[in-house]
Amino acid sequence: MAIIVLAYILCHGMTAWIVNPIEVYFLGDITMFASLVYLPHGVRVLSVWLYGWRAILPLMLAALLSEMLFTKTDVQELTSHVLWISAPVGGLAALVSFELLRFLGKSAYSGDNFSMNWRQLMLVGILASVLNSVTQTIIFAGVISPDSQLAVVLTYALGDMIGQAVTMVALMLCFRMLRKGARARGRAR
């Protein structure tokens, strides 16, 4: 479970230190609550895919630690009263999305399938991003100005979806490199 926490924090750090400055440079400060490329969403979806409900506690811990490590002090002070409510929402949104798919007869959990179905994982990620964005906007409603709520919902949803896609493409490339390396080592023997 430590891998979930570390992967989430690493992805959150990359979002905070690399993605957000690029976003601010090109798009201005869209919102202090969301990023257009939120990489930890991919970690949430993949963690719940692999571990089911057991991934929620490490994801919650990772979300809290990430907020403490990477969120500016003024934003932390502004949102500290709802942070404990906000932290589990992303992981729970992923879990609810997997369960919704299972309820509809299409279980997408790793233990239920012999291979990874990227389309199902992206579908779960899209559902989870919509649930997460709406729920987070409700949680932060007292902090977000009414004029910005639509922008926040859209940025959360798009950021989660794009972040998951980027995370999954990066993983596919890593797996491909590992397979090529294994084949090359196999031929060398």
PDB file of C-alpha atoms in Angstrom:
ATOM      1  CA  MET A   1       0.000   0.000   0.000  1.00  0.00           C
ATOM      2  CA  ALA A   2       3.023   2.259   0.441  1.00  0.00           C
ATOM      3  CA  ILE A   3       3.406   2.140  -3.346  1.00  0.00           C
ATOM      4  CA  ILE A   4      -0.021   3.761  -3.729  1.00  0.00           C
ATOM      5  CA  VAL A   5       0.919   6.575  -1.348  1.00  0.00           C
ATOM      6  CA  LEU A   6       4.293   7.164  -3.007  1.00  0.00           C
ATOM      7  CA  ALA A   7       2.892   7.020  -6.558  1.00  0.00           C
ATOM      8  CA  TYR A   8       0.106   9.442  -5.659  1.00  0.00           C
ATOM      9  CA  ILE A   9       2.462  11.896  -3.954  1.00  0.00           C
ATOM     10  CA  LEU A  10       4.929  11.693  -6.864  1.00  0.00           C
ATOM     11  CA  CYS A  11       2.168  12.374  -9.394  1.00  0.00           C
ATOM     12  CA  HIS A  12       0.725  15.175  -7.274  1.00  0.00           C
ATOM     13  CA  GLY A  13       4.188  16.727  -6.986  1.00  0.00           C
ATOM     14  CA  MET A  14       4.696  16.523 -10.752  1.00  0.00           C
ATOM     15  CA  THR A  15       1.319  18.192 -11.224  1.00  0.00           C
ATOM     16  CA  ALA A  16       2.121  20.926  -8.692  1.00  0.00           C
ATOM     17  CA  TRP A  17       5.695  21.639  -9.798  1.00  0.00           C
ATOM     18  CA  ILE A  18       5.576  20.997 -13.551  1.00  0.00           C
ATOM     19  CA  VAL A  19       2.002  21.042 -14.878  1.00  0.00           C
ATOM     20  CA  ASN A  20       0.523  23.891 -12.815  1.00  0.00           C
ATOM     21  CA  PRO A  21       3.280  26.426 -13.634  1.00  0.00           C
ATOM     22  CA  ILE A  22       2.820  25.665 -17.348  1.00  0.00           C
ATOM     23  CA  GLU A  23      -0.959  26.058 -16.990  1.00  0.00           C
ATOM     24  CA  VAL A  24      -0.576  29.370 -15.170  1.00  0.00           C
ATOM     25  CA  TYR A  25       1.877  30.625 -17.810  1.00  0.00           C
ATOM     26  CA  PHE A  26      -0.387  29.813 -20.749  1.00  0.00           C
ATOM     27  CA  LEU A  27      -3.890  29.972 -19.272  1.00  0.00           C
ATOM     28  CA  GLY A  28      -3.583  32.166 -16.194  1.00  0.00           C
ATOM     29  CA  ASP A  29      -4.802  31.005 -12.814  1.00  0.00           C
ATOM     30  CA  ILE A  30      -7.817  28.988 -13.993  1.00  0.00           C
ATOM     31  CA  THR A  31      -8.605  27.813 -10.503  1.00  0.00           C
ATOM     32  CA  MET A  32      -6.674  27.201  -7.316  1.00  0.00           C
ATOM     33  CA  PHE A  33      -8.657  24.001  -6.782  1.00  0.00           C
ATOM     34  CA  ALA A  34      -7.970  21.958  -9.906  1.00  0.00           C
ATOM     35  CA  SER A  35      -5.484  21.273 -12.670  1.00  0.00           C
ATOM     36  CA  LEU A  36      -6.164  20.501 -16.325  1.00  0.00           C
ATOM     37  CA  VAL A  37      -3.759  17.534 -16.097  1.00  0.00           C
ATOM     38  CA  TYR A  38      -4.225  15.954 -12.664  1.00  0.00           C
ATOM     39  CA  LEU A  39      -1.957  12.897 -12.757  1.00  0.00           C
ATOM     40  CA  PRO A  40      -3.027  11.387  -9.379  1.00  0.00           C
ATOM     41  CA  HIS A  41      -6.430  10.543 -10.843  1.00  0.00           C
ATOM     42  CA  GLY A  42      -4.746   7.795 -12.852  1.00  0.00           C
ATOM     43  CA  VAL A  43      -3.209   6.495  -9.629  1.00  0.00           C
ATOM     44  CA  ARG A  44      -6.632   6.499  -7.959  1.00  0.00           C
ATOM     45  CA  VAL A  45      -8.279   4.548 -10.766  1.00  0.00           C
ATOM     46  CA  LEU A  46      -5.446   2.034 -11.123  1.00  0.00           C
ATOM     47  CA  SER A  47      -5.184   1.550  -7.349  1.00  0.00           C
ATOM     48  CA  VAL A  48      -8.879   0.808  -6.985  1.00  0.00           C
ATOM     49  CA  TRP A  49      -8.695  -1.406 -10.096  1.00  0.00           C
ATOM     50  CA  LEU A  50      -5.980  -3.475  -8.417  1.00  0.00           C
ATOM     51  CA  TYR A  51      -6.998  -3.398  -4.739  1.00  0.00           C
ATOM     52  CA  GLY A  52     -10.690  -2.464  -4.672  1.00  0.00           C
ATOM     53  CA  TRP A  53     -11.945  -0.904  -1.431  1.00  0.00           C
ATOM     54  CA  ARG A  54      -8.560  -1.609   0.251  1.00  0.00           C
ATOM     55  CA  ALA A  55      -7.042   1.235  -1.810  1.00  0.00           C
ATOM     56  CA  ILE A  56      -9.245   3.905  -0.193  1.00  0.00           C
ATOM     57  CA  LEU A  57      -7.239   4.372   3.033  1.00  0.00           C
ATOM     58  CA  PRO A  58      -3.847   4.729   1.282  1.00  0.00           C
ATOM     59  CA  LEU A  59      -5.428   7.064  -1.298  1.00  0.00           C
ATOM     60  CA  MET A  60      -6.939   9.173   1.481  1.00  0.00           C
ATOM     61  CA  LEU A  61      -3.601   9.321   3.305  1.00  0.00           C
ATOM     62  CA  ALA A  62      -1.826  10.219   0.062  1.00  0.00           C
ATOM     63  CA  ALA A  63      -4.346  12.980  -0.697  1.00  0.00           C
ATOM     64  CA  LEU A  64      -3.882  14.506   2.759  1.00  0.00           C
ATOM     65  CA  LEU A  65      -0.074  14.290   2.598  1.00  0.00           C
ATOM     66  CA  SER A  66      -0.063  15.751  -0.913  1.00  0.00           C
ATOM     67  CA  GLU A  67      -2.184  18.685   0.193  1.00  0.00           C
ATOM     68  CA  MET A  68       0.170  19.331   3.105  1.00  0.00           C
ATOM     69  CA  LEU A  69       3.279  19.059   0.926  1.00  0.00           C
ATOM     70  CA  PHE A  70       2.234  20.887  -2.229  1.00  0.00           C
ATOM     71  CA  THR A  71      -0.631  23.274  -1.455  1.00  0.00           C
ATOM     72  CA  LYS A  72       0.242  26.889  -0.772  1.00  0.00           C
ATOM     73  CA  THR A  73      -0.223  27.986   2.837  1.00  0.00           C
ATOM     74  CA  ASP A  74      -2.903  30.566   2.043  1.00  0.00           C
ATOM     75  CA  VAL A  75      -4.959  27.971   0.152  1.00  0.00           C
ATOM     76  CA  GLN A  76      -4.467  25.448   2.977  1.00  0.00           C
ATOM     77  CA  GLU A  77      -5.756  27.975   5.505  1.00  0.00           C
ATOM     78  CA  LEU A  78      -8.741  28.764   3.294  1.00  0.00           C
ATOM     79  CA  THR A  79      -9.676  25.090   2.780  1.00  0.00           C
ATOM     80  CA  SER A  80      -8.499  23.388   5.992  1.00  0.00           C
ATOM     81  CA  HIS A  81     -12.025  23.084   7.405  1.00  0.00           C
ATOM     82  CA  VAL A  82     -13.141  20.862   4.488  1.00  0.00           C
ATOM     83  CA  LEU A  83      -9.893  19.070   3.670  1.00  0.00           C
ATOM     84  CA  TRP A  84     -10.837  16.033   5.779  1.00  0.00           C
ATOM     85  CA  ILE A  85     -14.068  15.703   3.828  1.00  0.00           C
ATOM     86  CA  SER A  86     -12.388  16.324   0.479  1.00  0.00           C
ATOM     87  CA  ALA A  87      -9.509  13.831   0.901  1.00  0.00           C
ATOM     88  CA  PRO A  88     -11.427  10.556   0.511  1.00  0.00           C
ATOM     89  CA  VAL A  89     -13.680  11.775  -2.316  1.00  0.00           C
ATOM     90  CA  GLY A  90     -11.356  10.994  -5.252  1.00  0.00           C
ATOM     91  CA  GLY A  91     -10.736   7.401  -4.196  1.00  0.00           C
ATOM     92  CA  LEU A  92     -14.376   6.883  -3.278  1.00  0.00           C
ATOM     93  CA  ALA A  93     -15.442   8.286  -6.659  1.00  0.00           C
ATOM     94  CA  ALA A  94     -13.253   5.665  -8.346  1.00  0.00           C
ATOM     95  CA  LEU A  95     -14.648   2.891  -6.129  1.00  0.00           C
ATOM     96  CA  VAL A  96     -18.250   3.971  -6.764  1.00  0.00           C
ATOM     97  CA  SER A  97     -17.544   4.038 -10.509  1.00  0.00           C
ATOM     98  CA  PHE A  98     -16.116   0.501 -10.484  1.00  0.00           C
ATOM     99  CA  GLU A  99     -19.084  -0.676  -8.434  1.00  0.00           C
ATOM    100  CA  LEU A 100     -21.528   1.041 -10.799  1.00  0.00           C
ATOM    101  CA  LEU A 101     -19.966  -0.777 -13.737  1.00  0.00           C
ATOM    102  CA  ARG A 102     -20.141  -4.060 -11.815  1.00  0.00           C
ATOM    103  CA  PHE A 103     -23.797  -3.374 -10.975  1.00  0.00           C
ATOM    104  CA  LEU A 104     -24.416  -2.919 -14.720  1.00  0.00           C
ATOM    105  CA  GLY A 105     -22.829  -6.329 -15.382  1.00  0.00           C
ATOM    106  CA  LYS A 106     -19.375  -5.204 -16.565  1.00  0.00           C
ATOM    107  CA  SER A 107     -16.943  -5.669 -13.697  1.00  0.00           C
ATOM    108  CA  ALA A 108     -13.675  -3.924 -14.504  1.00  0.00           C
ATOM    109  CA  TYR A 109     -11.654  -4.909 -11.417  1.00  0.00           C
ATOM    110  CA  SER A 110      -8.303  -6.572 -12.123  1.00  0.00           C
ATOM    111  CA  GLY A 111      -9.240  -9.816 -10.356  1.00  0.00           C
ATOM    112  CA  ASP A 112     -12.328 -10.216 -12.540  1.00  0.00           C
ATOM    113  CA  ASN A 113     -10.471 -10.031 -15.859  1.00  0.00           C
ATOM    114  CA  PHE A 114      -7.522 -11.916 -17.272  1.00  0.00           C
ATOM    115  CA  SER A 115      -6.099  -8.834 -18.960  1.00  0.00           C
ATOM    116  CA  MET A 116      -6.231  -5.074 -18.563  1.00  0.00           C
ATOM    117  CA  ASN A 117      -9.082  -3.494 -20.500  1.00  0.00           C
ATOM    118  CA  TRP A 118      -7.916   0.069 -21.177  1.00  0.00           C
ATOM    119  CA  ARG A 119     -11.313   1.162 -22.486  1.00  0.00           C
ATOM    120  CA  GLN A 120     -13.093   0.007 -19.335  1.00  0.00           C
ATOM    121  CA  LEU A 121     -10.475   1.724 -17.167  1.00  0.00           C
ATOM    122  CA  MET A 122     -10.913   4.960 -19.104  1.00  0.00           C
ATOM    123  CA  LEU A 123     -14.708   4.658 -18.744  1.00  0.00           C
ATOM    124  CA  VAL A 124     -14.338   4.160 -14.997  1.00  0.00           C
ATOM    125  CA  GLY A 125     -11.956   7.137 -14.911  1.00  0.00           C
ATOM    126  CA  ILE A 126     -14.451   9.337 -16.755  1.00  0.00           C
ATOM    127  CA  LEU A 127     -17.265   8.347 -14.388  1.00  0.00           C
ATOM    128  CA  ALA A 128     -14.990   8.888 -11.392  1.00  0.00           C
ATOM    129  CA  SER A 129     -13.854  12.280 -12.665  1.00  0.00           C
ATOM    130  CA  VAL A 130     -17.448  13.473 -13.063  1.00  0.00           C
ATOM    131  CA  LEU A 131     -18.366  12.205  -9.581  1.00  0.00           C
ATOM    132  CA  ASN A 132     -15.203  13.713  -8.110  1.00  0.00           C
ATOM    133  CA  SER A 133     -15.630  17.099  -9.796  1.00  0.00           C
ATOM    134  CA  VAL A 134     -19.259  17.542  -8.768  1.00  0.00           C
ATOM    135  CA  THR A 135     -18.617  16.329  -5.207  1.00  0.00           C
ATOM    136  CA  GLN A 136     -15.472  18.443  -4.735  1.00  0.00           C
ATOM    137  CA  THR A 137     -17.283  21.529  -6.010  1.00  0.00           C
ATOM    138  CA  ILE A 138     -20.075  20.914  -3.496  1.00  0.00           C
ATOM    139  CA  ILE A 139     -17.539  20.410  -0.682  1.00  0.00           C
ATOM    140  CA  PHE A 140     -15.688  23.619  -1.560  1.00  0.00           C
ATOM    141  CA  ALA A 141     -18.882  25.590  -2.316  1.00  0.00           C
ATOM    142  CA  GLY A 142     -18.306  27.879   0.662  1.00  0.00           C
ATOM    143  CA  VAL A 143     -14.844  28.782  -0.662  1.00  0.00           C
ATOM    144  CA  ILE A 144     -15.501  28.922  -4.423  1.00  0.00           C
ATOM    145  CA  SER A 145     -17.256  32.015  -5.674  1.00  0.00           C
ATOM    146  CA  PRO A 146     -20.551  31.215  -7.420  1.00  0.00           C
ATOM    147  CA  ASP A 147     -19.186  32.754 -10.641  1.00  0.00           C
ATOM    148  CA  SER A 148     -16.307  30.234 -10.672  1.00  0.00           C
ATOM    149  CA  GLN A 149     -18.201  27.035  -9.849  1.00  0.00           C
ATOM    150  CA  LEU A 150     -18.750  25.954 -13.447  1.00  0.00           C
ATOM    151  CA  ALA A 151     -15.092  26.571 -14.295  1.00  0.00           C
ATOM    152  CA  VAL A 152     -14.040  24.554 -11.249  1.00  0.00           C
ATOM    153  CA  VAL A 153     -16.345  21.617 -12.115  1.00  0.00           C
ATOM    154  CA  LEU A 154     -15.098  21.563 -15.711  1.00  0.00           C
ATOM    155  CA  THR A 155     -11.447  21.905 -14.719  1.00  0.00           C
ATOM    156  CA  TYR A 156     -11.744  19.104 -12.149  1.00  0.00           C
ATOM    157  CA  ALA A 157     -13.471  16.780 -14.625  1.00  0.00           C
ATOM    158  CA  LEU A 158     -11.191  17.521 -17.580  1.00  0.00           C
ATOM    159  CA  GLY A 159      -8.095  17.497 -15.389  1.00  0.00           C
ATOM    160  CA  ASP A 160      -8.926  14.093 -13.953  1.00  0.00           C
ATOM    161  CA  MET A 161      -9.693  12.617 -17.382  1.00  0.00           C
ATOM    162  CA  ILE A 162      -6.600  14.058 -19.049  1.00  0.00           C
ATOM    163  CA  GLY A 163      -4.436  13.151 -16.046  1.00  0.00           C
ATOM    164  CA  GLN A 164      -5.628   9.557 -16.166  1.00  0.00           C
ATOM    165  CA  ALA A 165      -5.006   9.348 -19.919  1.00  0.00           C
ATOM    166  CA  VAL A 166      -1.476  10.732 -19.516  1.00  0.00           C
ATOM    167  CA  THR A 167      -0.760   8.355 -16.615  1.00  0.00           C
ATOM    168  CA  MET A 168      -2.023   5.346 -18.559  1.00  0.00           C
ATOM    169  CA  VAL A 169      -0.083   6.266 -21.725  1.00  0.00           C
ATOM    170  CA  ALA A 170       3.059   6.671 -19.613  1.00  0.00           C
ATOM    171  CA  LEU A 171       2.454   3.241 -18.050  1.00  0.00           C
ATOM    172  CA  MET A 172       1.864   1.649 -21.463  1.00  0.00           C
ATOM    173  CA  LEU A 173       5.152   3.095 -22.697  1.00  0.00           C
ATOM    174  CA  CYS A 174       6.949   1.837 -19.581  1.00  0.00           C
ATOM    175  CA  PHE A 175       5.447  -1.658 -19.987  1.00  0.00           C
ATOM    176  CA  ARG A 176       6.436  -1.670 -23.652  1.00  0.00           C
ATOM    177  CA  MET A 177      10.024  -0.723 -22.772  1.00  0.00           C
ATOM    178  CA  LEU A 178      10.133  -3.422 -20.085  1.00  0.00           C
ATOM    179  CA  ARG A 179       8.858  -6.045 -22.557  1.00  0.00           C
ATOM    180  CA  LYS A 180      11.428  -4.998 -25.168  1.00  0.00           C
ATOM    181  CA  GLY A 181      14.167  -5.194 -22.541  1.00  0.00           C
ATOM    182  CA  ALA A 182      13.004  -8.646 -21.446  1.00  0.00           C
ATOM    183  CA  ARG A 183      12.924  -9.862 -25.070  1.00  0.00           C
ATOM    184  CA  ALA A 184      16.398  -8.483 -25.707  1.00  0.00           C
ATOM    185  CA  ARG A 185      17.738 -10.186 -22.585  1.00  0.00           C
ATOM    186  CA  GLY A 186      16.005 -13.431 -23.625  1.00  0.00           C
ATOM    187  CA  ARG A 187      17.672 -13.346 -27.060  1.00  0.00           C
ATOM    188  CA  ALA A 188      21.065 -12.592 -25.523  1.00  0.00           C
ATOM    189  CA  ARG A 189      20.973 -15.810 -23.497  1.00  0.00           C
TER     190      ARG A 189
END
